[in-house]
Coordinates of C-alpha atoms in Angstrom, one line a residue:
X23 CA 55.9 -67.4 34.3
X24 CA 58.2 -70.2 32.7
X25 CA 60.9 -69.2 30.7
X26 CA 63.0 -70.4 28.0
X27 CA 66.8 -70.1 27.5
X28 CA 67.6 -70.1 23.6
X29 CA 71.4 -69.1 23.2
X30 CA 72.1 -66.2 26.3
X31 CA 68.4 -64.9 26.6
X32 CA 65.6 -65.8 28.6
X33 CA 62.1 -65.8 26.8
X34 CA 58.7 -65.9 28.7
X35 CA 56.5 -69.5 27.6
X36 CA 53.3 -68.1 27.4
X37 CA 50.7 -67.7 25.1
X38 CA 48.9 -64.6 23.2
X39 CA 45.9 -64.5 25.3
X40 CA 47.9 -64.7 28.5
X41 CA 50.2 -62.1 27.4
X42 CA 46.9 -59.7 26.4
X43 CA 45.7 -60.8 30.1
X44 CA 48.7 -60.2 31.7
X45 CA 50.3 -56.9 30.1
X46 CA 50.0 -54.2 32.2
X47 CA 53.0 -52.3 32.4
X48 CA 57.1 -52.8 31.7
X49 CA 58.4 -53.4 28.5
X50 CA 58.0 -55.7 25.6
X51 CA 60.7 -56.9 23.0
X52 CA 60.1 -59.7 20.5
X53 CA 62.9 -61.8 19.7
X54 CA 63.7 -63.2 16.5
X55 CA 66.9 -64.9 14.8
X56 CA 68.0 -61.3 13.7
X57 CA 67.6 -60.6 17.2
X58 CA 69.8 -63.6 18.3
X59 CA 72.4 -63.1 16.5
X60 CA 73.1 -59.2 17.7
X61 CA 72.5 -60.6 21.0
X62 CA 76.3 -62.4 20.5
X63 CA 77.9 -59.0 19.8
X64 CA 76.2 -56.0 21.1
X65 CA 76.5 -55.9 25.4
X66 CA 74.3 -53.1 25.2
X67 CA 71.1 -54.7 23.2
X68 CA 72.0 -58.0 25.8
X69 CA 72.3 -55.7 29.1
X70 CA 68.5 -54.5 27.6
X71 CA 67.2 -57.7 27.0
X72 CA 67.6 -58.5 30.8
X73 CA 65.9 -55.0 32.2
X74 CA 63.1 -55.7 29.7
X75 CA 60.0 -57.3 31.5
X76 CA 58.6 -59.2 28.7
X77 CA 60.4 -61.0 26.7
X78 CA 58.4 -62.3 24.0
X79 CA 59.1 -65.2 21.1
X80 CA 57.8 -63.0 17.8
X81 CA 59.5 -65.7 15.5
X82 CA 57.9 -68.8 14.4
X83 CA 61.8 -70.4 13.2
X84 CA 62.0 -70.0 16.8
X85 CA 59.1 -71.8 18.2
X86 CA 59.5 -74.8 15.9
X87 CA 63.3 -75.2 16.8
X88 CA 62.5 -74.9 20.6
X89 CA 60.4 -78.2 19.9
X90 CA 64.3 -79.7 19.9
X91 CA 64.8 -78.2 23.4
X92 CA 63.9 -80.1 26.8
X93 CA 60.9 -77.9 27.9
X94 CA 59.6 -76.2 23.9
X95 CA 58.2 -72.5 24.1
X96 CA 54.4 -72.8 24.4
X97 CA 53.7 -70.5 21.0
X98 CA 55.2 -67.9 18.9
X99 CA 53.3 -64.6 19.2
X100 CA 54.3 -62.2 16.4
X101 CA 54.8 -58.2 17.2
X102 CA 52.6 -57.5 14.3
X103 CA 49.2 -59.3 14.9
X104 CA 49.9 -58.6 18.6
X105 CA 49.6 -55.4 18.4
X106 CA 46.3 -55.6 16.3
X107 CA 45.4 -58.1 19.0
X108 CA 46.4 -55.6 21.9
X109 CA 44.5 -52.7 20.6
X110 CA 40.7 -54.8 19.6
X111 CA 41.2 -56.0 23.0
X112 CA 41.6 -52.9 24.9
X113 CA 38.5 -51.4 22.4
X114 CA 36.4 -50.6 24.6
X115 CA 38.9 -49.5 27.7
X116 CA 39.1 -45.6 27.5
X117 CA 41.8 -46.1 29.9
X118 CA 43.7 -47.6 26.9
X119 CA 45.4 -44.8 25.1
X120 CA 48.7 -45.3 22.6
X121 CA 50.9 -43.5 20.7
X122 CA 53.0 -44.5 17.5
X123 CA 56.3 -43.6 17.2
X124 CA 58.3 -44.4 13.8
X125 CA 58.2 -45.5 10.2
X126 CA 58.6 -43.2 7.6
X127 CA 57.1 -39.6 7.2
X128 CA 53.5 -39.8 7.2
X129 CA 53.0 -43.7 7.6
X130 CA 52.2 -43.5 11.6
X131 CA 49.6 -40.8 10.8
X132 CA 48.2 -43.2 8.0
X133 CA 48.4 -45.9 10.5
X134 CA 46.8 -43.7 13.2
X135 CA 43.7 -43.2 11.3
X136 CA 42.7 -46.7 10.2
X137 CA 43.4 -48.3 13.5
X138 CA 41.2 -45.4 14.9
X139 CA 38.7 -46.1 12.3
X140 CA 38.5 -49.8 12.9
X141 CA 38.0 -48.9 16.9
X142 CA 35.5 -47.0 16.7
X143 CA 37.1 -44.4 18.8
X144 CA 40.5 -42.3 19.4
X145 CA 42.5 -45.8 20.8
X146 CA 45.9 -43.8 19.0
X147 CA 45.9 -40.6 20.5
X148 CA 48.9 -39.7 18.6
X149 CA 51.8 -40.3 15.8
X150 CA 55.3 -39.1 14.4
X151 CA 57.5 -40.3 12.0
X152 CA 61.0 -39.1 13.4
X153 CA 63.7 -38.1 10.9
X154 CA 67.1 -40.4 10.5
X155 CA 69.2 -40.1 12.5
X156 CA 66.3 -38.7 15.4
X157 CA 68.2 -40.4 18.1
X158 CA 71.1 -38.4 17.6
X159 CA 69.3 -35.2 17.9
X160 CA 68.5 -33.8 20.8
X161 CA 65.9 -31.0 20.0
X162 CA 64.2 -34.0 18.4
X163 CA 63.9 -36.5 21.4
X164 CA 62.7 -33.5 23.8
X165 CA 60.4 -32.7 20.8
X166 CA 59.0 -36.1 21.0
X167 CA 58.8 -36.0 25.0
X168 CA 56.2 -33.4 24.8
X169 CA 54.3 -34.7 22.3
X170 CA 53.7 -37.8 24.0
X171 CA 53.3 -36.4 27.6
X172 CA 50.8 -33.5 25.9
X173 CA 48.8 -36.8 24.2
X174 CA 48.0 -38.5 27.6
X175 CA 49.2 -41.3 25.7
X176 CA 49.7 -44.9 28.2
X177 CA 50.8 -47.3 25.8
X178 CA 54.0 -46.1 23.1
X179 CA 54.7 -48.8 20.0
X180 CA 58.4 -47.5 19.1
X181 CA 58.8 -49.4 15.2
X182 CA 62.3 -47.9 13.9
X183 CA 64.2 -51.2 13.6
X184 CA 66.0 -53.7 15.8
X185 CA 68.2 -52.4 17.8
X186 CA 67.7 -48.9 17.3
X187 CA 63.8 -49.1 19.0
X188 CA 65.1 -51.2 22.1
X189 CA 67.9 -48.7 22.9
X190 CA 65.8 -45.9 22.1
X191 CA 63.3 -46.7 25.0
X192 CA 65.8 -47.6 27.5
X193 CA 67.7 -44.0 26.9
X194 CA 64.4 -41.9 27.2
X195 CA 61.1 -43.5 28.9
X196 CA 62.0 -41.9 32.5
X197 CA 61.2 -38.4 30.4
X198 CA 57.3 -40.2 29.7
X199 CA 56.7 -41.2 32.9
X200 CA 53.2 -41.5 32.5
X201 CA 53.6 -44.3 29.8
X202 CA 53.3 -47.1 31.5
X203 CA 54.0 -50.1 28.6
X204 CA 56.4 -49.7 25.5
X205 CA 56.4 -52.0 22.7
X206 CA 59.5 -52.7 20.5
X207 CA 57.7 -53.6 17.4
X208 CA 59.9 -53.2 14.0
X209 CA 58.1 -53.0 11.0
X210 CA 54.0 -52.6 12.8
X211 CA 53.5 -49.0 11.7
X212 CA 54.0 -50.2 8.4
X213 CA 51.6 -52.8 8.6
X214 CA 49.0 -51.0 10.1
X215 CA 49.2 -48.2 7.5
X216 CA 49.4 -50.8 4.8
X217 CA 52.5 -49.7 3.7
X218 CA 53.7 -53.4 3.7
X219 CA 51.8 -55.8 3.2
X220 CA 51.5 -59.4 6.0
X221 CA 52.2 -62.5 4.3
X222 CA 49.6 -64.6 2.9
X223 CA 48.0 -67.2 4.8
X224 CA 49.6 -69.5 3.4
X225 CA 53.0 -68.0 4.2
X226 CA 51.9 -68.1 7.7
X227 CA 51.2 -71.7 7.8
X228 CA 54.2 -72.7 6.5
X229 CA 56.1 -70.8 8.6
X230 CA 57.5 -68.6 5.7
X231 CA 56.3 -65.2 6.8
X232 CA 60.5 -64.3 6.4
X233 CA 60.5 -65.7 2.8
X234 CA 57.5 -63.7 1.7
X235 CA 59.1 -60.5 3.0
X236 CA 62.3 -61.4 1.4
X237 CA 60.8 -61.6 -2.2
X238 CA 59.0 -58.4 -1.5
X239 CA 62.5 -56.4 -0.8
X240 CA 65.1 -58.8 -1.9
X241 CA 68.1 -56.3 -2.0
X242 CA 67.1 -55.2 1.6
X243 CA 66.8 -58.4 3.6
X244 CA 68.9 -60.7 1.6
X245 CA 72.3 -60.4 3.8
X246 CA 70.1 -60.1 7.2
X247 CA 68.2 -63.3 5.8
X248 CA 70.5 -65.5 4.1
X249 CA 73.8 -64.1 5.7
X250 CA 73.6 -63.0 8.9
X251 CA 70.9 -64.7 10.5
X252 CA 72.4 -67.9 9.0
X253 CA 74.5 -67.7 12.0
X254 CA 72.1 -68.1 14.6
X255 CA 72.0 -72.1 13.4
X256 CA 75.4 -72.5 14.4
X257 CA 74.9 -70.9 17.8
X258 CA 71.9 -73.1 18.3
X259 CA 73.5 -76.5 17.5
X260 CA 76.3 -75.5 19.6
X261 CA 73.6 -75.2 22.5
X262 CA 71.8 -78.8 21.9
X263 CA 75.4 -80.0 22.0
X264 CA 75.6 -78.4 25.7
X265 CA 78.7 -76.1 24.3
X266 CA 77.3 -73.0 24.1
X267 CA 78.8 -70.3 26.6
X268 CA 77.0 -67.1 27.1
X269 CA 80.3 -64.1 25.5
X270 CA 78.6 -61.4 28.3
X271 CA 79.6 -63.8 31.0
X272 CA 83.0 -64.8 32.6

């Protein structure tokens, strides 16, 4: 599969149905500016980004910017509606069989039942909401090794925030070995329950799906949207100017 360099990451060119076609096993992470610009500090979440197997463009900033690049990434293919994608497509597969890991207490229950309802059958065979700070603890990750290896679960959708999912999976999914795809997903618990709502259609055309979130929790994502991630414009001018040099290489 093609892939795309934007700043010192590689993402796959491909499009939503070929990514439900092709998804078997490995794991997925969905880029986004926020994304970007962690990916110039933290050699961690980079050394990640390089073991993950799918690498996928969740923003739609992105996409349209990569139209300034030689060879433009095919689409952008949000974590959100993936997922609600991933799971009517695998409806009738009983071989199909996920778990939901984060958001707050109760949510991923909440979002367990209407995604079951809307299937038809038990597609979520399980759900937690970890405490803060779960990553820390580790009665809590053994606690939430035997809950997914008791589900039978296949497929795990970690949502507890970029880069806190990503490193998450990387520390612990040799203690599932019988889950054979993980999804970094953010904020799709949430959605799924209804907790948040998506942007309206409208918001989605216009490529505003950012700005819609922002008015709904200004105080929370005003420095990631108009602070930090402001900095990944700088980093990408610097690349269509051919200056741009990778800070995790020599």
């Amino acid at each position: 599969m093609e892939t795309i360099k934007i700043l010192n990451i590689d993402i796959l060119s491909l499009t939503q149905k070929e990514l439900l076609e092709r998804l078997d096993k490995g794991v997925l992470i969905t880029p986004n500016v926020d994304h970007l610009v962690k990916l110039q500090r933290d050699r961690e979440f980079y050394e990640i980004y390089q073991q993950a197997e799918w690498v996928v463009c969740d923003s739609k900033i992105l996409y349209l910017l990569s139209k300034l690049l030689k060879h433009p990434l095919l689409e952008a293919i949000p974590g959100s509606s993936f997922f609600t994608a991933y799971y009517m497509y695998h409806k009738n597969d009983p071989d199909c069989k996920i778990f939901l890991l984060g958001a707050m207490d109760g949510v991923a229950q909440k979002a367990m039942e209407r995604i079951n309802e809307k299937v038809g059958r038990q597609i979520v065979v399980g759900a937690y909401s970890p405490s803060y700070g779960f990553e820390k603890k580790d009665d809590e990750n053994k606690a939430i090794y035997e809950m997914i290896n008791k589900s039978g679960a296949n497929v795990v959708l970690v949502g507890v925030g970029c880069p806190k999912q990503e490193k998450w999976i990387f520390s612990h999914k040799d203690k599932m070995p019988d889950v054979r795809i993980w999804m970094a997903l953010g904020a799709t618990i949430d959605f799924e329950a209804g907790n948040i709502k998506r942007a309206p259609k409208i918001f989605q055309k216009l490529y505003l799906e950012w700005f819609y979130r922002f008015l709904m929790e200004p105080k929370r994502m005003f420095k990631r949207y108009f602070v930090d991630d402001m900095q990944f414009f700088y980093y990408f001018t610097i690349q269509l100017l051919g200056l741009y040099k990778n800070p995790f290489r020599e």
